[in-house]
Coordinates of C-alpha atoms in Angstrom, one line a residue:
X267 CA 0.0 0.0 0.0
X268 CA 2.8 2.4 0.9
X269 CA 4.6 1.6 -2.4
X270 CA 1.4 2.4 -4.3
X271 CA 1.2 5.8 -2.5
X272 CA 4.8 6.5 -3.5
X273 CA 4.1 5.7 -7.1
X274 CA 1.0 7.9 -7.2
X275 CA 2.9 10.7 -5.5
X276 CA 5.7 10.4 -8.1
X277 CA 3.3 10.5 -11.0
X278 CA 1.6 13.6 -9.5
X279 CA 5.0 15.4 -9.1
X280 CA 5.9 14.5 -12.7
X281 CA 2.6 15.8 -14.0
X282 CA 2.9 19.0 -12.1
X283 CA 6.4 19.5 -13.3
X284 CA 5.4 18.9 -16.9
X285 CA 2.5 21.4 -16.4
X286 CA 4.9 24.0 -14.9
X287 CA 7.4 23.6 -17.8
X288 CA 4.6 23.9 -20.4
X289 CA 3.0 26.9 -18.8
X290 CA 6.3 28.7 -18.4
X291 CA 7.1 28.5 -22.1
X292 CA 8.2 32.0 -23.0
X293 CA 9.3 33.9 -26.1
X294 CA 12.9 34.8 -26.8
X295 CA 13.1 38.3 -25.3
X296 CA 13.2 40.8 -28.1
X297 CA 13.7 44.5 -27.2
X298 CA 12.4 46.8 -29.9
X299 CA 14.6 49.8 -30.6
X300 CA 13.2 53.0 -29.2
X301 CA 14.2 55.4 -31.9
X302 CA 12.8 58.3 -29.9
X303 CA 15.4 57.7 -27.2
X304 CA 18.9 59.1 -28.2
X305 CA 20.6 56.5 -25.8
X306 CA 18.9 53.7 -27.7
X307 CA 20.1 55.2 -31.0
X308 CA 23.6 55.4 -29.7
X309 CA 23.5 51.8 -28.6
X310 CA 22.5 50.8 -32.1
X311 CA 25.5 52.8 -33.4
X312 CA 27.8 50.8 -31.2
X313 CA 26.2 47.6 -32.4
X314 CA 26.9 48.5 -36.0
X315 CA 30.6 49.3 -35.2
X316 CA 30.9 45.9 -33.4
X317 CA 29.5 44.0 -36.4
X318 CA 31.8 45.8 -38.8
X319 CA 34.8 44.8 -36.7
X320 CA 33.5 41.2 -36.8
X321 CA 33.2 41.4 -40.6
X322 CA 29.4 41.0 -40.4
X323 CA 29.0 43.6 -43.1
X324 CA 25.5 42.8 -44.3
X325 CA 24.0 42.8 -40.8
X326 CA 25.8 46.0 -40.0
X327 CA 24.5 47.7 -43.1
X328 CA 20.9 46.5 -42.3
X329 CA 21.0 47.9 -38.8
X330 CA 22.6 51.2 -39.9
X331 CA 20.1 51.7 -42.7
X332 CA 17.1 51.1 -40.4
X333 CA 18.8 53.5 -38.0
X334 CA 19.2 56.3 -40.4
X335 CA 15.8 55.7 -41.9
X336 CA 14.2 56.4 -38.4
X337 CA 16.7 58.9 -37.0
X338 CA 18.5 60.6 -39.9
X339 CA 18.5 63.8 -37.8
X340 CA 21.1 62.2 -35.5
X341 CA 24.6 62.8 -36.8
X342 CA 26.0 59.6 -35.3
X343 CA 23.4 57.6 -37.2
X344 CA 24.3 59.3 -40.5
X345 CA 28.0 58.7 -39.9
X346 CA 27.7 55.1 -38.9
X347 CA 25.5 54.4 -41.9
X348 CA 28.2 55.9 -44.2
X349 CA 30.8 53.8 -42.5
X350 CA 28.7 50.6 -42.9
X351 CA 28.0 51.4 -46.6
X352 CA 31.7 52.0 -47.4
X353 CA 32.6 48.8 -45.6
X354 CA 30.1 46.8 -47.6
X355 CA 31.4 48.3 -50.9
X356 CA 35.0 47.4 -49.9
X357 CA 33.9 43.8 -49.2
X358 CA 32.1 43.7 -52.5
X359 CA 35.3 44.8 -54.3
X360 CA 37.3 42.2 -52.5
X361 CA 34.9 39.4 -53.4
X362 CA 35.0 40.4 -57.0
X363 CA 38.8 40.4 -57.0
X364 CA 38.8 37.0 -55.4
X365 CA 36.1 35.8 -58.0
X366 CA 33.7 34.9 -55.2
X367 CA 30.7 35.7 -57.4
X368 CA 28.0 34.3 -55.1
X369 CA 29.3 36.3 -52.2
X370 CA 29.6 39.4 -54.4
X371 CA 26.0 38.9 -55.5
X372 CA 24.8 38.9 -51.9
X373 CA 26.7 42.1 -51.1
X374 CA 25.6 43.8 -54.4
X375 CA 21.9 43.0 -53.7
X376 CA 22.2 44.4 -50.2
X377 CA 23.9 47.6 -51.2
X378 CA 21.5 48.1 -54.1
X379 CA 18.5 47.7 -51.7
X380 CA 19.9 50.5 -49.5
X381 CA 21.2 52.7 -52.4
X382 CA 19.1 52.2 -55.5
X383 CA 21.5 54.5 -57.5
X384 CA 24.4 52.1 -57.0
X385 CA 26.2 51.2 -60.3
X386 CA 24.3 48.7 -62.4
X387 CA 27.4 47.8 -64.3
X388 CA 28.7 45.8 -61.3
X389 CA 25.6 43.6 -61.4
X390 CA 26.1 42.8 -65.1
X391 CA 29.6 41.7 -64.4
X392 CA 28.6 39.5 -61.4
X393 CA 25.7 37.9 -63.2
X394 CA 27.7 37.4 -66.4
X395 CA 30.5 35.6 -64.4
X396 CA 28.0 33.5 -62.5
X397 CA 26.2 32.4 -65.7
X398 CA 29.5 31.8 -67.5
X399 CA 30.8 29.5 -64.8
X400 CA 27.5 27.7 -64.6
X401 CA 27.2 27.3 -68.4
X402 CA 30.7 26.0 -68.6
X403 CA 29.8 23.2 -66.2
X404 CA 26.4 22.6 -67.8
X405 CA 26.4 23.6 -71.5
X406 CA 22.9 22.3 -71.9
X407 CA 21.5 24.8 -69.4
X408 CA 22.4 27.6 -71.8
X409 CA 20.5 25.8 -74.6
X410 CA 17.4 25.4 -72.4
X411 CA 17.4 29.1 -71.3
X412 CA 18.1 30.4 -74.9
X413 CA 15.8 27.7 -76.4
X414 CA 18.4 26.6 -78.9
X415 CA 18.2 22.8 -78.3
X416 CA 15.5 22.5 -81.0
X417 CA 17.2 19.5 -82.9
X418 CA 16.0 17.0 -80.2
X419 CA 12.8 18.6 -79.1
X420 CA 10.0 16.0 -79.0
X421 CA 7.2 16.9 -81.4
X422 CA 5.1 13.8 -81.8
X423 CA 3.3 11.8 -79.1
X424 CA 5.7 8.8 -79.6
X425 CA 8.7 11.1 -79.2
X426 CA 7.2 12.7 -76.0
X427 CA 6.6 9.2 -74.5
X428 CA 10.3 8.3 -75.3
X429 CA 11.4 11.5 -73.5
X430 CA 9.5 10.4 -70.4
X431 CA 10.9 7.8 -68.0
X432 CA 9.9 5.7 -65.0
X433 CA 11.8 6.7 -61.8
X434 CA 12.6 3.7 -59.7
X435 CA 13.9 4.2 -56.1
X436 CA 15.0 1.0 -54.5
X437 CA 15.0 1.4 -50.7
X438 CA 16.0 -2.2 -49.9
X439 CA 13.9 -4.5 -47.7
X440 CA 11.3 -3.4 -45.1
X441 CA 10.2 -5.8 -42.4
X442 CA 6.6 -5.9 -41.3
X443 CA 5.4 -8.5 -38.8
X444 CA 8.5 -10.6 -39.3
X445 CA 8.2 -10.7 -43.1
X446 CA 10.5 -8.9 -45.5
X447 CA 9.1 -6.9 -48.4
X448 CA 10.7 -4.8 -51.2
X449 CA 10.5 -1.1 -50.4
X450 CA 10.1 0.5 -53.8
X451 CA 9.2 4.1 -54.7
X452 CA 7.8 4.7 -58.2
X453 CA 7.6 8.0 -60.0
X454 CA 8.0 9.6 -63.4
X455 CA 10.4 12.1 -65.0
X456 CA 11.1 13.8 -68.2
X457 CA 14.3 14.7 -70.0
X458 CA 15.2 18.4 -70.5
X459 CA 18.6 18.1 -72.1
X460 CA 20.8 15.8 -74.2
X461 CA 23.2 15.0 -71.3
X462 CA 20.6 12.9 -69.5
X463 CA 19.2 15.5 -67.0
X464 CA 15.6 15.0 -66.2
X465 CA 13.0 16.5 -63.8
X466 CA 10.9 14.7 -61.2
X467 CA 9.3 15.4 -57.9
X468 CA 11.4 15.8 -54.8
X469 CA 9.2 13.4 -52.8
X470 CA 10.0 10.7 -55.3
X471 CA 13.8 10.8 -54.6
X472 CA 13.6 12.2 -51.1
X473 CA 15.4 9.2 -49.5
X474 CA 18.4 9.9 -51.7
X475 CA 19.1 13.3 -50.1
X476 CA 17.2 13.5 -46.9
X477 CA 19.7 13.5 -43.9
X478 CA 16.9 12.1 -41.7
X479 CA 16.6 9.0 -43.8
X480 CA 19.2 6.4 -42.7
X481 CA 18.3 3.4 -44.8
X482 CA 19.4 2.0 -48.1
X483 CA 18.4 4.0 -51.2
X484 CA 19.4 3.8 -54.9
X485 CA 17.7 5.6 -57.8
X486 CA 17.3 4.2 -61.3
X487 CA 15.3 4.9 -64.4
X488 CA 13.3 2.4 -66.3
X489 CA 11.5 2.4 -69.6
X490 CA 14.3 4.4 -71.3
X491 CA 13.0 4.5 -74.9
X492 CA 11.4 1.1 -74.4
X493 CA 14.3 -0.6 -72.6
X494 CA 13.5 -2.9 -69.6
X495 CA 16.9 -2.4 -68.0
X496 CA 17.4 -0.3 -64.8
X497 CA 19.9 2.5 -65.5
X498 CA 21.6 4.2 -62.5
X499 CA 20.9 7.9 -61.9
X500 CA 22.1 10.6 -59.5
X501 CA 20.3 13.5 -57.9
X502 CA 21.9 16.8 -58.8
X503 CA 19.7 19.5 -57.3
X504 CA 16.5 19.5 -55.3
X505 CA 13.9 21.9 -53.8
X506 CA 11.8 20.3 -51.0
X507 CA 9.4 23.3 -50.7
X508 CA 8.5 23.3 -54.4
X509 CA 8.7 19.5 -54.6
X510 CA 11.1 19.5 -57.6
X511 CA 14.4 17.7 -58.3
X512 CA 16.9 17.5 -61.1
X513 CA 18.4 14.1 -61.7
X514 CA 21.0 12.9 -64.2
X515 CA 21.1 9.4 -65.8
X516 CA 24.0 8.0 -67.7
X517 CA 22.2 8.1 -71.0
X518 CA 21.8 10.4 -74.0
X519 CA 18.1 10.6 -74.8
X520 CA 17.0 10.8 -78.4
X521 CA 14.4 13.4 -77.6
X522 CA 13.9 16.1 -74.9
X523 CA 11.0 18.3 -73.8
X524 CA 10.8 22.1 -74.5
X525 CA 9.7 24.1 -71.4
X526 CA 6.7 26.3 -72.3
X527 CA 5.2 29.3 -70.6
X528 CA 2.3 28.7 -68.2
X529 CA 1.7 32.5 -68.0
X530 CA -0.4 32.1 -71.2
X531 CA -2.3 29.0 -69.9
X532 CA -6.0 29.5 -69.4
X533 CA -8.7 27.5 -67.6
X534 CA -10.3 25.2 -70.2
X535 CA -7.2 24.7 -72.2
X536 CA -6.6 21.0 -73.2
X537 CA -3.6 19.3 -71.6
X538 CA -1.9 15.9 -71.5
X539 CA -0.1 14.1 -68.7
X540 CA 2.6 11.4 -69.4
X541 CA 3.9 9.0 -66.8
X542 CA 3.8 5.6 -65.1
X543 CA 0.6 5.6 -62.9
X544 CA 0.7 2.6 -60.5
X545 CA 3.8 1.4 -62.5
X546 CA 1.9 1.2 -65.8
X547 CA 4.6 2.6 -68.0
X548 CA 4.2 4.8 -71.1
X549 CA 0.7 6.1 -70.1
X550 CA -0.8 9.2 -71.7
X551 CA -3.9 10.8 -70.3
X552 CA -5.9 13.8 -71.5
X553 CA -7.9 16.5 -69.8
X554 CA -8.4 20.2 -69.3
X555 CA -7.0 22.9 -67.0
X556 CA -9.5 23.2 -64.2
X557 CA -7.9 26.1 -62.2
X558 CA -4.6 28.0 -62.1
X559 CA -4.5 29.2 -58.5
X560 CA -5.0 26.3 -56.1
X561 CA -3.2 26.8 -52.8
X562 CA -2.1 23.2 -52.3
X563 CA 1.6 23.9 -51.7
X564 CA 2.3 26.5 -49.0
X565 CA 4.8 28.5 -51.0
X566 CA 3.0 28.9 -54.3
X567 CA -0.2 28.4 -56.2
X568 CA -0.5 25.3 -58.4
X569 CA -2.4 24.2 -61.5
X570 CA -5.5 21.9 -61.1
X571 CA -6.2 19.6 -64.0
X572 CA -8.7 16.8 -64.6
X573 CA -6.4 14.4 -66.6
X574 CA -6.2 11.0 -64.8
X575 CA -3.1 11.0 -62.5
X576 CA -2.2 8.4 -59.9
X577 CA 0.7 7.5 -57.7
X578 CA 3.6 6.7 -60.0
X579 CA 2.7 9.6 -62.3
X580 CA 4.4 12.1 -59.9
X581 CA 7.2 14.0 -61.6
X582 CA 5.9 13.5 -65.2
X583 CA 5.2 16.3 -67.6
X584 CA 2.0 18.1 -68.2
X585 CA 2.1 19.4 -71.7
X586 CA -0.1 21.6 -73.9
X587 CA -1.4 20.9 -77.4
X588 CA 2.0 22.1 -78.8
X589 CA 3.9 19.5 -76.8
X590 CA 5.5 22.1 -74.5
X591 CA 5.8 21.4 -70.8
X592 CA 3.4 23.6 -68.8
X593 CA 3.8 21.9 -65.4
X594 CA 5.2 19.0 -63.4
X595 CA 2.4 16.8 -62.2
X596 CA 2.1 15.2 -58.8
X597 CA -0.4 12.7 -57.5
X598 CA -3.8 14.1 -56.5
X599 CA -5.7 14.1 -53.2
X600 CA -5.8 10.7 -51.6
X601 CA -9.1 8.8 -52.1
X602 CA -10.4 11.6 -54.2
X603 CA -10.8 11.0 -57.9
X604 CA -10.4 13.8 -60.5
X605 CA -8.5 16.2 -58.3
X606 CA -4.9 16.3 -59.7
X607 CA -2.3 19.1 -59.8
X608 CA 0.8 20.3 -61.4
X609 CA 3.6 22.7 -60.4
X610 CA 3.7 25.6 -63.0
X611 CA 6.6 25.4 -65.3
X612 CA 7.4 29.1 -64.6
X613 CA 8.6 28.1 -61.1
X614 CA 10.7 25.3 -62.6
X615 CA 12.4 27.8 -64.9
X616 CA 13.0 30.2 -62.1
X617 CA 14.9 27.7 -60.0
X618 CA 16.5 25.6 -62.8
X619 CA 19.9 27.4 -62.7
X620 CA 20.1 26.7 -59.0
X621 CA 19.2 23.1 -59.5
X622 CA 22.0 22.7 -62.0
X623 CA 24.3 24.3 -59.5
X624 CA 23.7 21.3 -57.3
X625 CA 22.5 20.6 -53.8
X626 CA 19.5 21.9 -52.0
X627 CA 17.8 25.0 -53.2
X628 CA 16.5 27.0 -50.3
X629 CA 14.1 30.0 -50.1
X630 CA 14.0 33.2 -48.2
X631 CA 11.4 34.5 -45.8
X632 CA 10.7 37.4 -43.4
X633 CA 9.5 35.2 -40.5
X634 CA 5.9 36.5 -40.6
X635 CA 2.3 35.3 -41.1
X636 CA -0.4 37.3 -42.8
X637 CA -3.1 37.7 -45.4
X638 CA -4.2 39.8 -48.3
X639 CA -5.9 43.1 -47.5
X640 CA -8.1 45.0 -49.9
X641 CA -7.8 48.7 -50.2
X642 CA -10.6 50.8 -48.5
X643 CA -10.9 54.5 -47.6
X644 CA -9.1 53.8 -44.4
X645 CA -6.8 50.9 -45.3
X646 CA -4.2 50.6 -48.0
X647 CA -4.0 47.4 -50.2
X648 CA -1.2 44.8 -49.8
X649 CA -0.4 42.1 -47.3
X650 CA -0.9 42.6 -43.6
X651 CA 1.7 41.1 -41.3
X652 CA -0.8 39.8 -38.7
X653 CA 2.0 38.0 -36.8
X654 CA 5.8 38.7 -36.7
X655 CA 8.0 36.1 -35.2
X656 CA 10.6 37.2 -32.6
X657 CA 14.2 37.3 -33.9
X658 CA 12.9 36.8 -37.4
X659 CA 14.0 38.9 -40.4
X660 CA 11.0 41.2 -40.1
X661 CA 11.2 41.6 -36.4
X662 CA 14.9 42.4 -36.5
X663 CA 14.2 45.2 -39.0
X664 CA 11.5 46.7 -36.8
X665 CA 8.4 45.5 -38.7
X666 CA 5.7 44.9 -36.1
X667 CA 2.3 43.1 -36.0
X668 CA -0.3 44.9 -38.0
X669 CA 2.1 46.5 -40.5
X670 CA 0.9 46.4 -44.1
X671 CA 3.5 45.6 -46.8
X672 CA 2.9 47.3 -50.1
X673 CA 6.3 47.1 -52.0
X674 CA 9.4 44.9 -52.1
X675 CA 12.4 46.8 -53.6
X676 CA 9.9 49.3 -55.0
X677 CA 7.9 46.6 -56.8
X678 CA 4.2 46.5 -56.0
X679 CA 2.9 43.8 -53.7
X680 CA -0.8 43.3 -54.6
X681 CA -1.3 40.1 -52.7
X682 CA 0.3 37.3 -50.6
X683 CA 1.1 35.2 -53.7
X684 CA 2.9 38.1 -55.3
X685 CA 4.9 38.8 -52.1
X686 CA 6.1 35.1 -51.9
X687 CA 7.1 35.1 -55.6
X688 CA 9.1 38.3 -55.1
X689 CA 10.9 36.8 -52.0
X690 CA 11.9 33.8 -54.1
X691 CA 14.0 36.0 -56.3
X692 CA 16.3 37.1 -53.4
X693 CA 18.8 34.8 -51.7
X694 CA 18.8 34.5 -47.9
X695 CA 21.4 36.6 -46.0
X696 CA 20.8 39.6 -48.4
X697 CA 19.1 42.9 -47.6
X698 CA 15.8 43.9 -49.3
X699 CA 13.8 47.1 -49.0
X700 CA 10.3 46.5 -47.6
X701 CA 7.9 49.4 -47.9
X702 CA 4.5 49.7 -46.3
X703 CA 2.3 51.5 -43.8
X704 CA 1.9 51.3 -40.1
X705 CA -1.1 52.5 -38.2
X706 CA -0.4 55.2 -35.5
X707 CA -2.5 57.5 -33.4
X708 CA -2.3 60.1 -36.2
X709 CA -3.3 57.6 -39.0
X710 CA -1.3 55.5 -41.4
X711 CA 2.4 56.3 -41.5
X712 CA 4.5 55.4 -44.6
X713 CA 7.5 53.3 -43.6
X714 CA 10.6 51.6 -45.1
X715 CA 12.3 48.7 -43.5
X716 CA 15.6 47.0 -44.5
X717 CA 15.6 43.4 -43.2
X718 CA 18.3 40.7 -43.8
X719 CA 16.4 37.8 -45.3
X720 CA 16.6 34.4 -43.5
X721 CA 16.4 30.9 -44.8
X722 CA 12.8 29.6 -44.8
X723 CA 12.6 26.5 -42.6
X724 CA 11.0 23.3 -43.6
X725 CA 8.4 23.6 -40.9
X726 CA 7.8 27.3 -40.0
X727 CA 5.4 26.3 -37.2
X728 CA 8.1 24.4 -35.4
X729 CA 10.4 27.5 -35.4
X730 CA 7.5 29.8 -34.3
X731 CA 6.6 27.4 -31.5
X732 CA 10.2 27.3 -30.2
X733 CA 10.6 31.1 -30.3
X734 CA 7.3 32.4 -29.1
X735 CA 4.7 32.1 -26.4
X736 CA 1.8 29.6 -26.7
X737 CA -0.6 32.6 -26.6
X738 CA 1.0 34.2 -29.7
X739 CA 1.5 30.9 -31.5
X740 CA -2.3 30.4 -31.7
X741 CA -2.5 33.3 -34.2
X742 CA -0.4 31.8 -37.0
X743 CA -1.5 28.2 -36.2
X744 CA -5.3 28.8 -35.9
X745 CA -5.9 32.4 -36.9
X746 CA -7.0 33.5 -33.3
X747 CA -5.7 36.7 -31.7
X748 CA -5.9 36.1 -28.0
X749 CA -6.0 38.6 -25.1
X750 CA -4.7 37.4 -21.7
X751 CA -7.2 37.1 -18.9
X752 CA -4.8 37.3 -15.9
X753 CA -3.7 33.6 -16.2
X754 CA -0.9 32.2 -18.3
X755 CA -3.3 29.8 -20.2
X756 CA -6.7 31.6 -20.1
X757 CA -7.6 34.0 -22.8
X758 CA -10.4 36.0 -24.6
X759 CA -10.6 35.8 -28.3
X760 CA -9.9 39.4 -29.5
X761 CA -10.0 38.7 -33.2
X762 CA -10.5 35.9 -35.7
X763 CA -8.9 35.8 -39.1
X764 CA -11.5 35.0 -41.8
X765 CA -11.2 31.5 -43.4
X766 CA -8.6 30.4 -40.9
X767 CA -8.9 27.1 -39.1
X768 CA -10.1 28.8 -35.9
X769 CA -12.8 30.4 -38.0
X770 CA -13.8 27.0 -39.4
X771 CA -14.0 25.7 -35.8
X772 CA -16.6 28.3 -35.0
X773 CA -14.6 30.6 -32.7
X774 CA -15.8 34.1 -32.4
X775 CA -14.7 37.4 -30.8
X776 CA -15.4 37.4 -27.1
X777 CA -15.2 33.6 -26.8
X778 CA -13.1 32.4 -23.8
X779 CA -10.7 29.5 -23.8
X780 CA -7.8 27.8 -22.1
X781 CA -5.0 26.1 -23.8
X782 CA -4.7 22.7 -22.1
X783 CA -2.1 21.1 -24.4
X784 CA -0.3 21.9 -27.7
X785 CA 2.0 19.5 -29.5
X786 CA 3.8 19.6 -32.9
X787 CA 4.3 16.3 -34.7
X788 CA 7.1 17.2 -37.2
X789 CA 7.1 13.7 -38.7
X790 CA 3.4 14.1 -39.7
X791 CA 3.6 17.9 -40.2
X792 CA 0.6 18.6 -37.9
X793 CA -0.2 20.7 -34.8
X794 CA -2.5 19.2 -32.2
X795 CA -4.1 21.4 -29.6
X796 CA -6.7 20.8 -26.8
X797 CA -8.8 23.9 -26.0
X798 CA -11.1 24.2 -23.0
X799 CA -13.6 26.7 -24.4
X800 CA -16.6 28.8 -23.5
X801 CA -18.2 29.9 -26.9
X802 CA -20.6 32.8 -27.3
X803 CA -22.7 30.9 -29.8
X804 CA -23.0 28.0 -27.3
X805 CA -24.2 30.3 -24.5
X806 CA -20.8 30.0 -22.9
X807 CA -21.4 26.3 -22.0
X808 CA -18.0 24.8 -21.2
X809 CA -16.6 22.2 -23.7
X810 CA -13.4 20.7 -24.9
X811 CA -12.3 21.4 -28.5
X812 CA -9.6 19.3 -30.1
X813 CA -8.0 21.1 -33.1
X814 CA -5.5 19.6 -35.6
X815 CA -4.0 21.6 -38.4
X816 CA -1.0 21.5 -40.7
X817 CA 2.3 22.9 -39.4
X818 CA 2.8 24.8 -42.6
X819 CA 0.3 26.9 -44.5
X820 CA 0.0 29.5 -47.1
X821 CA 0.0 32.4 -44.7
X822 CA 3.7 32.2 -43.8
X823 CA 6.1 34.5 -45.7

């Protein structure tokens, strides 16, 4: 009996300890710069000097530019900005002399964002050298970009089928209930050059490059122009967020595909998909474009089509009536017939040089979450940053919750899709100019911020959860803005983002809730939360609400 009491007491202590740790989860402390305080301004001046000494030139330039943007009337701010700018130009010159073209590109972009009048001739030299080096290593890339590989372009259906292959990933043997089974991943791919480079989906070849995967993995192609042999292949470059990969097989295809322009694609246009659905090789299906702006991938909009596509078709080409590639197909929604999708070819063309460069292609982000906002008499159009993550790029530059972003490097941001596409053009660790408006007591104030872009994580929600309080995490996770009610886990709903998951769950302004538990399952890519709620529409009757949502969504940028 005494042992039982000891066990129960131990369990109670463990539970209380877990509850204490959970309730004490706090944000990384971020102190906003008080530009109205001269001492704060001088502290920022010292920070810039320190970063220059540490050869952190881009970070120094970003802080100094934000400083002079807010307090250009302070002489020390103007002087330190000039010092940071001169230092960045010296580093740029050194990198050009050392032929470090990628580093030079970062510094040039950063200087150009701060000083638009900076010499454009420098950019032409840098880009020319980068392209020349890339084209030397991959002569076929120049042909693709300049559309001069016409001699082997597939023109007939038979030629297009010959230019499409089955991607076969052998992952050895998996054991289930004491029995061993072949672990095979099937997909499709299509050749884009004469050297054997072909495009497929990242998820098809993921085990080849994913550091989390520790098993056996070998990639081959089958059905090369009718051959039944397995031909070894090697992954060259890949993009997990866009689900694209460039792979090279030791073959010289007789025909290759021409990359088209999905900008001219319209709903109702006829399309064809080629691949190996369920392993049935050399399959051609026909359909129409159903939509061009489905938000199925968090980073970009994709094309919806009604051509029959199944597992095994992933990575194959979607072509138009001229035989030009308009998208890279991937399997549709599980257990739902007729809903199939393709990644627009414009995105493939945008990242293709980076894929040829090799390795993982990463993307930049500001560490924010928001939505489109339409212009009214009182509100400008653009994207509202409903949530800004502590220590993220936006937060470091002084962008706060509620800011409306209207321009990136003086280019108009009409909606969230446009904003994310613009961010794809700039590498992480470079400075960009973000223009927008911030509401003050006197109305909307025009603002410019100069953040240093950060690498977009595979799971934004996981990073947000680690850096912020549970209360603030609920906004990007479920679209609920919470107001504390005097307890660490008890809140009032202050606002609900329309069409968010919280909105779908029926939460309204002035509902009351407690957050009993919140967990992120990174392996499944989901967030699970248990709310104890008192809803207005339920006459404030107490109830438990279980909520599960994806750890990545289209609102992050």
